[in-house]
PDB file of C-alpha atoms in Angstrom:
ATOM      1  CA  UNK I 148      -5.567   1.197  49.574  1.00 72.00           C
ATOM      2  CA  UNK I 149      -2.728   3.594  48.168  1.00 78.00           C
ATOM      3  CA  UNK I 150      -1.448   0.737  46.278  1.00 76.00           C
ATOM      4  CA  UNK I 151      -4.808  -0.030  44.646  1.00 79.00           C
ATOM      5  CA  UNK I 152      -5.001   3.791  43.819  1.00 73.00           C
ATOM      6  CA  UNK I 153      -1.589   4.066  42.259  1.00 71.00           C
ATOM      7  CA  UNK I 154      -2.621   0.645  39.973  1.00 72.00           C
ATOM      8  CA  UNK I 155      -5.811   2.235  39.054  1.00 67.00           C
ATOM      9  CA  UNK I 156      -3.981   5.476  38.007  1.00 66.00           C
ATOM     10  CA  UNK I 157      -1.116   3.552  35.873  1.00 66.00           C
ATOM     11  CA  UNK I 158      -4.220   1.149  34.386  1.00 65.00           C
ATOM     12  CA  UNK I 159      -5.981   4.328  33.423  1.00 64.00           C
ATOM     13  CA  UNK I 160      -2.870   6.156  31.938  1.00 67.00           C
ATOM     14  CA  UNK I 161      -1.902   3.072  29.833  1.00 65.00           C
ATOM     15  CA  UNK I 162      -5.392   2.730  28.775  1.00 60.00           C
ATOM     16  CA  UNK I 163      -5.371   6.403  27.488  1.00 58.00           C
ATOM     17  CA  UNK I 164      -1.909   6.194  26.075  1.00 56.00           C
ATOM     18  CA  UNK I 165      -2.980   3.090  23.768  1.00 55.00           C
ATOM     19  CA  UNK I 166      -6.234   4.864  22.960  1.00 56.00           C
ATOM     20  CA  UNK I 167      -4.280   8.056  21.603  1.00 50.00           C
ATOM     21  CA  UNK I 168      -1.671   5.702  20.054  1.00 48.00           C
ATOM     22  CA  UNK I 169      -4.506   3.662  18.175  1.00 49.00           C
ATOM     23  CA  UNK I 170      -5.980   6.986  17.162  1.00 46.00           C
ATOM     24  CA  UNK I 171      -2.831   8.428  15.728  1.00 46.00           C
ATOM     25  CA  UNK I 172      -2.292   5.214  14.324  1.00 45.00           C
ATOM     26  CA  UNK I 173      -5.760   4.972  12.328  1.00 47.00           C
ATOM     27  CA  UNK I 174      -5.121   8.779  11.157  1.00 52.00           C
ATOM     28  CA  UNK I 175      -1.803   7.649   9.619  1.00 45.00           C
ATOM     29  CA  UNK I 176      -3.763   4.799   7.995  1.00 46.00           C
ATOM     30  CA  UNK I 177      -6.296   7.040   6.796  1.00 46.00           C
ATOM     31  CA  UNK I 178      -3.792   9.306   5.150  1.00 50.00           C
ATOM     32  CA  UNK I 179      -1.683   6.656   3.566  1.00 53.00           C
ATOM     33  CA  UNK I 180      -4.972   5.181   2.163  1.00 56.00           C
ATOM     34  CA  UNK I 181      -5.168   8.341  -0.501  1.00 69.00           C
ATOM     35  CA  UNK I 182      -1.458   8.780  -1.404  1.00 83.00           C
ATOM     36  CA  UNK I 183       0.972   7.456  -3.860  1.00 85.00           C
ATOM     37  CA  UNK I 184       4.410   8.444  -2.805  1.00 87.00           C
ATOM     38  CA  UNK I 185       7.277   8.281  -5.156  1.00 89.00           C
ATOM     39  CA  UNK I 186      10.857   7.305  -4.013  1.00 91.00           C
ATOM     40  CA  UNK I 187      13.801   7.723  -6.230  1.00 94.00           C
ATOM     41  CA  UNK I 188      17.130   6.257  -5.176  1.00 94.00           C
ATOM     42  CA  UNK I 189      20.619   7.408  -6.706  1.00 94.00           C
ATOM     43  CA  UNK I 190      23.305   5.159  -7.409  1.00 95.00           C
ATOM     44  CA  UNK I 191      25.630   6.868  -4.813  1.00 94.00           C
ATOM     45  CA  UNK I 192      26.081  10.045  -3.239  1.00 94.00           C
ATOM     46  CA  UNK I 193      28.442  11.546  -5.842  1.00 94.00           C
ATOM     47  CA  UNK I 194      27.241  14.827  -7.562  1.00 94.00           C
ATOM     48  CA  UNK I 195      26.919  13.255 -10.779  1.00 93.00           C
ATOM     49  CA  UNK I 196      24.807  10.710  -9.476  1.00 94.00           C
ATOM     50  CA  UNK I 197      22.595  12.928  -7.288  1.00 94.00           C
ATOM     51  CA  UNK I 198      22.145  14.903 -10.673  1.00 93.00           C
ATOM     52  CA  UNK I 199      20.992  11.895 -12.610  1.00 94.00           C
ATOM     53  CA  UNK I 200      18.431  11.076  -9.929  1.00 94.00           C
ATOM     54  CA  UNK I 201      17.157  14.325 -10.701  1.00 93.00           C
ATOM     55  CA  UNK I 202      16.752  13.725 -14.160  1.00 94.00           C
ATOM     56  CA  UNK I 203      15.140  10.394 -13.790  1.00 95.00           C
ATOM     57  CA  UNK I 204      12.852  11.783 -11.258  1.00 93.00           C
ATOM     58  CA  UNK I 205      11.572  14.634 -13.815  1.00 93.00           C
ATOM     59  CA  UNK I 206      11.188  11.868 -16.431  1.00 94.00           C
ATOM     60  CA  UNK I 207       9.252   9.593 -14.003  1.00 93.00           C
ATOM     61  CA  UNK I 208       6.796  12.473 -13.282  1.00 92.00           C
ATOM     62  CA  UNK I 209       6.274  13.583 -16.805  1.00 93.00           C
ATOM     63  CA  UNK I 210       5.530   9.839 -17.772  1.00 94.00           C
ATOM     64  CA  UNK I 211       2.926   9.722 -14.429  1.00 92.00           C
ATOM     65  CA  UNK I 212       1.112  13.147 -14.917  1.00 92.00           C
ATOM     66  CA  UNK I 213      -0.963  11.971 -18.451  1.00 93.00           C
ATOM     67  CA  UNK I 214      -1.623   8.311 -16.962  1.00 92.00           C
ATOM     68  CA  UNK I 215      -2.936   9.533 -13.384  1.00 90.00           C
ATOM     69  CA  UNK I 216      -4.867  12.675 -14.677  1.00 91.00           C
ATOM     70  CA  UNK I 217      -8.066  12.378 -13.515  1.00 90.00           C
ATOM     71  CA  UNK I 218      -7.588   9.368 -11.052  1.00 89.00           C
ATOM     72  CA  UNK I 219     -10.173   9.485  -8.014  1.00 88.00           C
ATOM     73  CA  UNK I 220      -8.283   7.219  -5.593  1.00 88.00           C
ATOM     74  CA  UNK I 221      -5.509   4.935  -4.740  1.00 87.00           C
ATOM     75  CA  UNK I 222      -6.989   1.942  -6.354  1.00 90.00           C
ATOM     76  CA  UNK I 223      -7.324   3.880  -9.760  1.00 91.00           C
ATOM     77  CA  UNK I 224      -3.529   5.009  -9.484  1.00 89.00           C
ATOM     78  CA  UNK I 225      -2.419   1.642  -8.493  1.00 91.00           C
ATOM     79  CA  UNK I 226      -4.451  -0.167 -11.558  1.00 92.00           C
ATOM     80  CA  UNK I 227      -3.115   2.749 -13.966  1.00 93.00           C
ATOM     81  CA  UNK I 228       0.327   2.400 -13.007  1.00 92.00           C
ATOM     82  CA  UNK I 229       0.376  -1.564 -12.950  1.00 93.00           C
ATOM     83  CA  UNK I 230      -0.485  -1.563 -16.599  1.00 91.00           C
ATOM     84  CA  UNK I 231       2.681   0.757 -17.323  1.00 94.00           C
ATOM     85  CA  UNK I 232       5.496  -0.220 -15.016  1.00 95.00           C
ATOM     86  CA  UNK I 233       7.329  -1.743 -18.016  1.00 95.00           C
ATOM     87  CA  UNK I 234       6.873   1.615 -19.866  1.00 96.00           C
ATOM     88  CA  UNK I 235       7.853   3.546 -16.843  1.00 95.00           C
ATOM     89  CA  UNK I 236      11.054   1.325 -16.503  1.00 96.00           C
ATOM     90  CA  UNK I 237      11.857   2.116 -20.303  1.00 96.00           C
ATOM     91  CA  UNK I 238      11.503   5.736 -19.964  1.00 96.00           C
ATOM     92  CA  UNK I 239      13.535   5.697 -16.839  1.00 95.00           C
ATOM     93  CA  UNK I 240      16.357   3.925 -18.479  1.00 96.00           C
ATOM     94  CA  UNK I 241      16.294   6.210 -21.726  1.00 96.00           C
ATOM     95  CA  UNK I 242      16.799   8.764 -19.208  1.00 96.00           C
ATOM     96  CA  UNK I 243      19.839   7.246 -17.746  1.00 94.00           C
ATOM     97  CA  UNK I 244      21.201   6.492 -21.211  1.00 94.00           C
ATOM     98  CA  UNK I 245      20.725   9.899 -22.486  1.00 94.00           C
ATOM     99  CA  UNK I 246      22.807  10.845 -19.226  1.00 89.00           C
ATOM    100  CA  UNK I 247      25.424   8.611 -20.344  1.00 90.00           C
ATOM    101  CA  UNK I 248      24.642   6.132 -17.928  1.00 90.00           C
ATOM    102  CA  UNK I 249      24.538   2.288 -18.513  1.00 91.00           C
ATOM    103  CA  UNK I 250      23.366   1.334 -15.071  1.00 94.00           C
ATOM    104  CA  UNK I 251      20.160  -0.733 -14.613  1.00 94.00           C
ATOM    105  CA  UNK I 252      16.929   0.900 -13.106  1.00 95.00           C
ATOM    106  CA  UNK I 253      14.427  -0.819 -11.277  1.00 94.00           C
ATOM    107  CA  UNK I 254      11.034   0.311 -11.036  1.00 95.00           C
ATOM    108  CA  UNK I 255       8.109  -1.228  -8.452  1.00 94.00           C
ATOM    109  CA  UNK I 256       5.156  -0.408  -6.965  1.00 93.00           C
ATOM    110  CA  UNK I 257       4.794  -1.495  -3.163  1.00 89.00           C
ATOM    111  CA  UNK I 258       3.952  -0.784   0.219  1.00 90.00           C
ATOM    112  CA  UNK I 259       7.361   0.743   1.887  1.00 87.00           C
ATOM    113  CA  UNK I 260       8.044   2.497   5.111  1.00 87.00           C
ATOM    114  CA  UNK I 261       8.670   6.448   5.257  1.00 82.00           C
ATOM    115  CA  UNK I 262       9.796   8.360   8.075  1.00 81.00           C
ATOM    116  CA  UNK I 263       7.783  11.911   8.843  1.00 79.00           C
ATOM    117  CA  UNK I 264       8.461  14.233   5.909  1.00 78.00           C
ATOM    118  CA  UNK I 265       8.114  18.156   6.238  1.00 76.00           C
ATOM    119  CA  UNK I 266       7.285  20.045   3.129  1.00 66.00           C
ATOM    120  CA  UNK I 267       7.113  23.617   2.699  1.00 70.00           C
ATOM    121  CA  UNK I 268       3.290  23.886   2.946  1.00 68.00           C
ATOM    122  CA  UNK I 269       2.486  20.437   4.655  1.00 66.00           C
ATOM    123  CA  UNK I 270       3.970  17.472   6.581  1.00 75.00           C
ATOM    124  CA  UNK I 271       3.115  13.612   6.447  1.00 78.00           C
ATOM    125  CA  UNK I 272       3.700  11.284   9.249  1.00 78.00           C
ATOM    126  CA  UNK I 273       5.728   8.405   9.128  1.00 80.00           C
ATOM    127  CA  UNK I 274       4.178   4.911   8.144  1.00 83.00           C
ATOM    128  CA  UNK I 275       3.671   2.426   5.602  1.00 86.00           C
ATOM    129  CA  UNK I 276       2.412   3.840   1.927  1.00 86.00           C
ATOM    130  CA  UNK I 277       2.053   2.752  -1.270  1.00 89.00           C
ATOM    131  CA  UNK I 278       5.300   3.784  -3.274  1.00 90.00           C
ATOM    132  CA  UNK I 279       6.449   3.910  -6.462  1.00 93.00           C
ATOM    133  CA  UNK I 280      10.301   3.162  -6.061  1.00 95.00           C
ATOM    134  CA  UNK I 281      12.794   3.933  -8.519  1.00 96.00           C
ATOM    135  CA  UNK I 282      16.204   2.570  -7.985  1.00 96.00           C
ATOM    136  CA  UNK I 283      19.055   3.506 -10.157  1.00 96.00           C
ATOM    137  CA  UNK I 284      22.253   1.097 -10.400  1.00 94.00           C
ATOM    138  CA  UNK I 285      23.102  -0.086  -6.783  1.00 94.00           C
ATOM    139  CA  UNK I 286      20.674   2.439  -5.036  1.00 92.00           C
ATOM    140  CA  UNK I 287      23.164   3.493  -2.329  1.00 94.00           C
ATOM    141  CA  UNK I 288      22.843   7.051  -2.769  1.00 91.00           C
ATOM    142  CA  UNK I 289      20.564   9.477  -1.023  1.00 90.00           C
ATOM    143  CA  UNK I 290      17.053   9.330  -2.067  1.00 87.00           C
ATOM    144  CA  UNK I 291      14.271  11.763  -3.018  1.00 85.00           C
ATOM    145  CA  UNK I 292      10.558  11.476  -2.225  1.00 79.00           C
ATOM    146  CA  UNK I 293       7.359  13.390  -2.631  1.00 82.00           C
ATOM    147  CA  UNK I 294       3.530  12.549  -3.333  1.00 82.00           C
ATOM    148  CA  UNK I 295       2.677  11.587  -6.746  1.00 80.00           C
ATOM    149  CA  UNK I 296      -0.973  11.303  -6.068  1.00 79.00           C
ATOM    150  CA  UNK I 297      -2.289  13.896  -5.398  1.00 77.00           C
ATOM    151  CA  UNK I 298      -0.083  15.467  -7.875  1.00 77.00           C
ATOM    152  CA  UNK I 299       2.301  17.264  -5.222  1.00 69.00           C
ATOM    153  CA  UNK I 300       5.706  16.551  -6.597  1.00 71.00           C
ATOM    154  CA  UNK I 301       5.689  19.372  -8.829  1.00 58.00           C
ATOM    155  CA  UNK I 302       5.576  21.799  -5.968  1.00 49.00           C
ATOM    156  CA  UNK I 303       8.050  19.967  -3.708  1.00 51.00           C
ATOM    157  CA  UNK I 304      10.694  19.297  -6.756  1.00 55.00           C
ATOM    158  CA  UNK I 305      10.375  23.416  -7.218  1.00 52.00           C
ATOM    159  CA  UNK I 306      10.925  24.358  -3.691  1.00 49.00           C
ATOM    160  CA  UNK I 307      13.738  21.841  -3.189  1.00 51.00           C
ATOM    161  CA  UNK I 308      16.237  24.480  -3.341  1.00 41.00           C
ATOM    162  CA  UNK I 309      14.336  26.474  -0.593  1.00 36.00           C
ATOM    163  CA  UNK I 310      14.723  25.557   3.232  1.00 33.00           C
ATOM    164  CA  UNK I 311      12.377  23.012   4.733  1.00 34.00           C
ATOM    165  CA  UNK I 312       9.889  24.126   7.395  1.00 31.00           C
ATOM    166  CA  UNK I 313      11.446  23.466  10.464  1.00 31.00           C
ATOM    167  CA  UNK I 314       9.456  21.237  12.781  1.00 34.00           C
ATOM    168  CA  UNK I 315       9.193  24.343  15.491  1.00 31.00           C
ATOM    169  CA  UNK I 316       7.321  26.114  12.913  1.00 35.00           C
ATOM    170  CA  UNK I 317       4.597  23.492  12.734  1.00 35.00           C
ATOM    171  CA  UNK I 318       1.570  23.676  15.226  1.00 39.00           C
ATOM    172  CA  UNK I 319       2.919  21.973  18.134  1.00 41.00           C
ATOM    173  CA  UNK I 320       0.030  19.610  18.145  1.00 41.00           C
ATOM    174  CA  UNK I 321       0.893  18.415  14.824  1.00 40.00           C
ATOM    175  CA  UNK I 322       4.565  18.002  15.697  1.00 43.00           C
ATOM    176  CA  UNK I 323       3.792  15.931  18.654  1.00 43.00           C
ATOM    177  CA  UNK I 324       1.273  13.841  16.625  1.00 46.00           C
ATOM    178  CA  UNK I 325       3.734  12.993  13.878  1.00 47.00           C
ATOM    179  CA  UNK I 326       6.363  12.209  16.043  1.00 51.00           C
ATOM    180  CA  UNK I 327       3.830   9.754  17.772  1.00 55.00           C
ATOM    181  CA  UNK I 328       3.174   8.378  14.671  1.00 54.00           C
ATOM    182  CA  UNK I 329       6.527   7.875  13.767  1.00 56.00           C
ATOM    183  CA  UNK I 330       7.513   6.088  16.623  1.00 56.00           C
ATOM    184  CA  UNK I 331       4.246   3.978  15.897  1.00 58.00           C
ATOM    185  CA  UNK I 332       5.320   3.481  12.469  1.00 60.00           C
ATOM    186  CA  UNK I 333       8.670   2.362  13.249  1.00 61.00           C
ATOM    187  CA  UNK I 334       7.754  -0.022  15.602  1.00 62.00           C
ATOM    188  CA  UNK I 335       5.095  -1.418  13.647  1.00 59.00           C
ATOM    189  CA  UNK I 336       7.517  -1.665  10.729  1.00 62.00           C
ATOM    190  CA  UNK I 337       9.845  -3.462  12.888  1.00 67.00           C
ATOM    191  CA  UNK I 338       7.549  -5.825  14.278  1.00 68.00           C
ATOM    192  CA  UNK I 339       5.731  -6.704  11.467  1.00 64.00           C
ATOM    193  CA  UNK I 340       7.695  -5.687   8.620  1.00 61.00           C
TER     194      UNK I 340
END
């Protein structure tokens, strides 16, 4: 009888854990479905390449602003950008050339895994997001990311010199949920790519 109770408690605990994980995963999917993230990857970690990365980031943001102005959802954002990918790549390449760089730049729009990211005024859970990825040269340097739609990159770029909000200053419930979302996102990414 005692063993049967233990099995029942274990089964209920597992059912609750899976239900919670499914809810957190669904919440992350809902958030991701309304965003477009920007991911700019530098050629290397040298100070020069990191500075060039920020110049390219600013040019990409300036280029995207009028194109995405008035977009209502992620589908409109995707459609507007897909028609402008070559012009966007050309803009990034011109920015590199203006900095004296002859490296290639690639621009792509794709689903990509992002870890949990804390910004000064909000946080995003880990998971798969539609991303505008800009890779400079070998793309082996530190990266920079933010949210292009809705337009939150300007805030992130302006506040990059400020300290990030430490996780312990976040509501503990959200910290725990985002950590759970990060674990689920990493597992999903490893299992299904």
